[in-house]
CSV table of C-alpha atoms in Angstrom, one decimal:
chain,number,residue,atom,x,y,z
R,1,ASP,CA,-105.7,18.2,104.5
R,2,GLN,CA,-103.7,21.0,105.9
R,3,GLN,CA,-105.9,22.6,108.5
R,4,VAL,CA,-103.1,24.6,110.1
R,5,LYS,CA,-100.8,26.7,107.8
R,6,GLN,CA,-97.7,28.6,108.5
R,7,ASN,CA,-97.1,30.4,105.2
R,8,SER,CA,-93.6,31.8,106.0
R,9,PRO,CA,-91.0,29.1,106.0
R,10,SER,CA,-88.4,31.5,107.4
R,11,LEU,CA,-88.0,34.8,109.2
R,12,SER,CA,-84.9,36.8,110.1
R,13,VAL,CA,-84.9,39.6,112.6
R,14,GLN,CA,-82.3,41.7,114.4
R,15,GLU,CA,-81.6,41.1,118.1
R,16,GLY,CA,-83.7,43.3,120.3
R,17,ARG,CA,-86.4,43.8,117.7
R,18,ILE,CA,-89.8,42.1,117.6
R,19,SER,CA,-90.4,38.8,115.9
R,20,ILE,CA,-93.9,38.1,114.6
R,21,LEU,CA,-94.7,34.5,113.6
R,22,ASN,CA,-98.1,33.9,111.9
R,23,CYS,CA,-100.4,31.0,111.6
R,24,ASP,CA,-103.7,30.5,109.8
R,25,TYR,CA,-106.3,27.7,110.4
R,26,THR,CA,-109.4,26.5,108.6
R,27,ASN,CA,-111.2,24.4,111.1
R,28,SER,CA,-113.6,26.4,113.3
R,29,MET,CA,-113.8,23.5,115.7
R,30,PHE,CA,-110.3,24.0,117.1
R,31,ASP,CA,-110.6,24.9,120.8
R,32,TYR,CA,-107.0,25.3,121.9
R,33,PHE,CA,-103.9,26.6,120.2
R,34,LEU,CA,-100.3,26.1,121.1
R,35,TRP,CA,-96.8,27.2,119.9
R,36,TYR,CA,-93.8,24.9,120.1
R,37,LYS,CA,-90.2,25.6,119.3
R,38,LYS,CA,-87.8,23.1,118.1
R,39,TYR,CA,-84.0,23.1,118.1
R,40,PRO,CA,-82.0,20.7,115.9
R,41,ALA,CA,-81.8,17.1,117.2
R,42,GLU,CA,-84.4,17.8,119.9
R,43,GLY,CA,-88.1,17.3,120.2
R,44,PRO,CA,-90.5,20.3,120.1
R,45,THR,CA,-90.7,22.2,123.3
R,46,PHE,CA,-93.9,23.8,124.5
R,47,LEU,CA,-93.8,27.5,124.5
R,48,ILE,CA,-97.2,29.1,125.1
R,49,SER,CA,-100.9,28.3,124.5
R,50,ILE,CA,-104.2,30.0,124.2
R,51,SER,CA,-107.8,28.9,124.6
R,52,SER,CA,-110.3,29.8,121.9
R,53,ILE,CA,-112.3,31.8,124.5
R,54,LYS,CA,-109.4,34.3,124.8
R,55,ASP,CA,-107.8,36.6,122.3
R,56,LYS,CA,-104.4,37.2,124.0
R,57,ASN,CA,-102.1,35.3,126.4
R,58,GLU,CA,-98.8,36.6,127.6
R,59,ASP,CA,-95.8,34.9,129.2
R,60,GLY,CA,-92.7,37.0,129.6
R,61,ARG,CA,-91.3,38.0,126.2
R,62,PHE,CA,-93.9,35.8,124.4
R,63,THR,CA,-97.4,36.9,123.6
R,64,VAL,CA,-99.9,34.9,121.5
R,65,PHE,CA,-102.8,36.6,119.8
R,66,LEU,CA,-105.9,34.9,118.5
R,67,ASN,CA,-108.3,36.4,115.9
R,68,LYS,CA,-111.1,33.9,115.7
R,69,SER,CA,-113.0,35.7,113.0
R,70,ALA,CA,-110.0,35.7,110.7
R,71,LYS,CA,-108.9,32.2,111.9
R,72,HIS,CA,-105.5,33.7,112.5
R,73,LEU,CA,-102.9,33.2,115.3
R,74,SER,CA,-99.7,35.0,115.9
R,75,LEU,CA,-96.7,34.8,118.2
R,76,HIS,CA,-94.9,37.9,119.2
R,77,ILE,CA,-91.4,37.7,120.7
R,78,VAL,CA,-90.1,40.9,122.1
R,79,PRO,CA,-87.2,41.6,122.5
R,80,SER,CA,-85.9,38.8,120.3
R,81,GLN,CA,-82.6,37.1,121.4
R,82,PRO,CA,-80.2,35.0,119.5
R,83,GLY,CA,-81.2,32.0,121.6
R,84,ASP,CA,-84.7,32.3,120.2
R,85,SER,CA,-83.3,31.0,116.8
R,86,ALA,CA,-85.2,27.8,116.2
R,87,VAL,CA,-88.1,26.4,114.2
R,88,TYR,CA,-91.5,27.5,115.6
R,89,PHE,CA,-94.6,25.3,115.1
R,90,CYS,CA,-98.1,26.5,115.5
R,91,ALA,CA,-100.5,23.7,116.6
R,92,ALA,CA,-104.3,23.5,117.1
R,93,ARG,CA,-106.2,20.9,119.0
R,94,VAL,CA,-109.5,19.4,118.0
R,95,TYR,CA,-110.9,17.2,120.8
R,96,ASP,CA,-108.5,16.3,123.6
R,97,ASN,CA,-106.2,14.0,121.7
R,98,ASP,CA,-105.7,15.2,118.2
R,99,MET,CA,-103.2,18.0,117.6
R,100,ARG,CA,-102.7,19.5,114.2
R,101,PHE,CA,-99.4,21.2,113.4
R,102,GLY,CA,-98.3,23.7,110.8
R,103,ALA,CA,-95.2,23.1,108.7
R,104,GLY,CA,-93.1,25.5,110.9
R,105,THR,CA,-91.3,28.8,110.5
R,106,ARG,CA,-87.5,29.0,111.0
R,107,LEU,CA,-86.7,32.1,113.0
R,108,THR,CA,-83.1,33.5,112.9
R,109,VAL,CA,-82.3,36.2,115.3
R,110,LYS,CA,-79.1,38.0,114.2
R,111,PRO,CA,-76.8,39.6,116.9
Q,1,GLU,CA,-88.2,14.6,137.1
Q,2,THR,CA,-87.2,12.6,134.0
Q,3,GLY,CA,-88.4,13.8,130.6
Q,4,VAL,CA,-89.7,11.9,127.7
Q,5,THR,CA,-87.1,9.5,126.2
Q,6,GLN,CA,-87.1,7.6,123.0
Q,7,SER,CA,-85.1,4.7,121.5
Q,8,PRO,CA,-83.4,4.1,119.3
Q,9,THR,CA,-82.1,7.5,118.1
Q,10,HIS,CA,-81.6,6.4,114.5
Q,11,LEU,CA,-82.7,3.4,112.6
Q,12,ILE,CA,-82.2,2.1,109.0
Q,13,LYS,CA,-84.6,-0.5,107.6
Q,14,THR,CA,-85.4,-1.8,104.2
Q,15,ARG,CA,-88.8,-1.8,102.4
Q,16,GLY,CA,-91.1,-4.5,103.6
Q,17,GLN,CA,-89.5,-4.9,107.0
Q,18,GLN,CA,-91.1,-4.2,110.4
Q,19,VAL,CA,-89.9,-1.8,113.1
Q,20,THR,CA,-90.6,-1.1,116.7
Q,21,LEU,CA,-89.9,2.3,118.3
Q,22,ARG,CA,-90.0,2.8,122.1
Q,23,CYS,CA,-91.0,5.7,124.3
Q,24,SER,CA,-90.8,6.3,128.0
Q,25,SER,CA,-93.2,8.9,129.2
Q,26,GLN,CA,-92.4,11.7,131.7
Q,27,SER,CA,-92.8,10.8,135.3
Q,28,GLY,CA,-96.5,11.2,136.4
Q,29,HIS,CA,-97.8,11.1,132.8
Q,30,ASN,CA,-100.3,8.4,131.8
Q,31,THR,CA,-101.0,9.5,128.2
Q,32,VAL,CA,-98.7,9.0,125.2
Q,33,SER,CA,-99.2,10.4,121.7
Q,34,TRP,CA,-97.2,9.4,118.6
Q,35,TYR,CA,-96.4,11.7,115.7
Q,36,GLN,CA,-94.7,11.4,112.3
Q,37,GLN,CA,-92.7,14.3,111.0
Q,38,ALA,CA,-91.6,14.1,107.4
Q,39,LEU,CA,-88.9,16.4,106.2
Q,40,GLY,CA,-90.0,20.0,105.9
Q,41,GLN,CA,-93.4,19.4,107.5
Q,42,GLY,CA,-94.9,19.6,110.9
Q,43,PRO,CA,-95.6,16.6,113.1
Q,44,GLN,CA,-98.7,14.5,112.1
Q,45,PHE,CA,-100.8,12.8,114.7
Q,46,ILE,CA,-100.7,9.0,114.5
Q,47,PHE,CA,-102.5,7.9,117.6
Q,48,GLN,CA,-102.8,8.4,121.4
Q,49,TYR,CA,-102.8,5.9,124.2
Q,50,TYR,CA,-104.4,6.7,127.6
Q,51,ARG,CA,-104.1,4.2,130.4
Q,52,GLU,CA,-103.2,1.4,128.0
Q,53,GLU,CA,-106.1,1.9,125.6
Q,54,GLU,CA,-106.0,3.6,122.2
Q,55,ASN,CA,-107.7,7.0,122.6
Q,56,GLY,CA,-107.9,8.4,119.1
Q,57,ARG,CA,-106.1,7.9,115.8
Q,58,GLY,CA,-105.1,10.1,112.9
Q,59,ASN,CA,-105.2,9.3,109.2
Q,60,PHE,CA,-102.7,6.4,109.2
Q,61,PRO,CA,-103.2,2.8,107.9
Q,62,PRO,CA,-103.6,-0.2,110.2
Q,63,ARG,CA,-100.0,-1.2,109.6
Q,64,PHE,CA,-99.2,1.5,112.2
Q,65,SER,CA,-100.0,0.0,115.6
Q,66,GLY,CA,-99.1,0.7,119.1
Q,67,LEU,CA,-99.1,-0.5,122.7
Q,68,GLN,CA,-99.0,1.2,126.1
Q,69,PHE,CA,-97.7,-0.7,129.1
Q,70,PRO,CA,-98.7,-0.6,132.8
Q,71,ASN,CA,-95.8,1.8,133.5
Q,72,TYR,CA,-97.2,4.0,130.7
Q,73,SER,CA,-94.3,3.5,128.4
Q,74,SER,CA,-95.3,2.9,124.8
Q,75,GLU,CA,-94.3,1.2,121.5
Q,76,LEU,CA,-95.0,2.2,118.0
Q,77,ASN,CA,-94.9,-0.7,115.5
Q,78,VAL,CA,-94.9,-0.3,111.7
Q,79,ASN,CA,-95.3,-3.3,109.5
Q,80,ALA,CA,-94.5,-3.6,105.8
Q,81,LEU,CA,-92.3,-0.5,105.7
Q,82,GLU,CA,-92.6,1.8,102.7
Q,83,LEU,CA,-90.1,4.4,101.5
Q,84,ASP,CA,-92.5,7.1,102.5
Q,85,ASP,CA,-92.3,5.9,106.1
Q,86,SER,CA,-88.9,7.6,106.3
Q,87,ALA,CA,-89.4,10.3,108.9
Q,88,LEU,CA,-88.7,11.5,112.4
Q,89,TYR,CA,-91.1,9.8,114.8
Q,90,LEU,CA,-92.0,11.8,117.9
Q,91,CYS,CA,-93.5,10.6,121.1
Q,92,ALA,CA,-95.2,13.1,123.5
Q,93,SER,CA,-96.6,12.5,127.0
Q,94,SER,CA,-99.1,14.4,129.1
Q,95,SER,CA,-100.7,14.0,132.5
Q,96,TYR,CA,-104.1,13.4,130.9
Q,97,SER,CA,-105.6,13.3,127.5
Q,98,GLY,CA,-106.3,17.1,127.0
Q,99,ASP,CA,-103.2,18.4,128.8
Q,100,THR,CA,-100.1,20.0,127.3
Q,101,GLN,CA,-97.9,17.4,125.6
Q,102,TYR,CA,-94.2,17.2,126.2
Q,103,PHE,CA,-92.1,15.7,123.4
Q,104,GLY,CA,-89.1,13.4,123.3
Q,105,PRO,CA,-86.2,13.9,121.0
Q,106,GLY,CA,-87.5,11.5,118.4
Q,107,THR,CA,-86.4,8.5,116.4
Q,108,ARG,CA,-85.1,9.1,112.9
Q,109,LEU,CA,-86.2,6.2,110.7
Q,110,THR,CA,-84.8,5.7,107.2
Q,111,VAL,CA,-86.4,3.2,104.9
Q,112,LEU,CA,-84.2,2.1,101.9
């Protein structure tokens, strides 16, 4: 059962513009959401997270928005840089030990 | 501070064989989680170990088993390998069960 979905397999944006990566979930019991990015031949790297009691969390160029009523999560990167090109995974946690991942979105930032 | 390391990097096995994958957690972390990432998919939770005890398991059969050692390093064992077990196996450590997880580079397992 795929409880976390990233419906866009890929996204291409121009350097300096905003990148918006989207994620939908079905399980209302999820209490914590995370974004990871993954470069080839490396493990996923933690990027930013948000608790279900918040609707926004910001860290530098990265902002995560949570819309609980729509069961929707998004990651905004602004301005986008070529080094941001990677696969981005949305993840949601149910209990402390079980993290569910989406299939990932490959972001390409063109110079 | 040493990050999460995994060995081996790549492994090729044949159907029916057994395999052991190893993970060293980041310094100061006592919790290790294992994930399977099939091609084109996100990581899927296999199980978690906290202070040498299994602390939760995903939807994987019993032929997937694990261990955690007193130094908090961990092993993932898979018996009776099947072709569908071919995947990237990721280990992640955290300072406690609910904390942010930090991933190793993974072990690429190919089952022929």
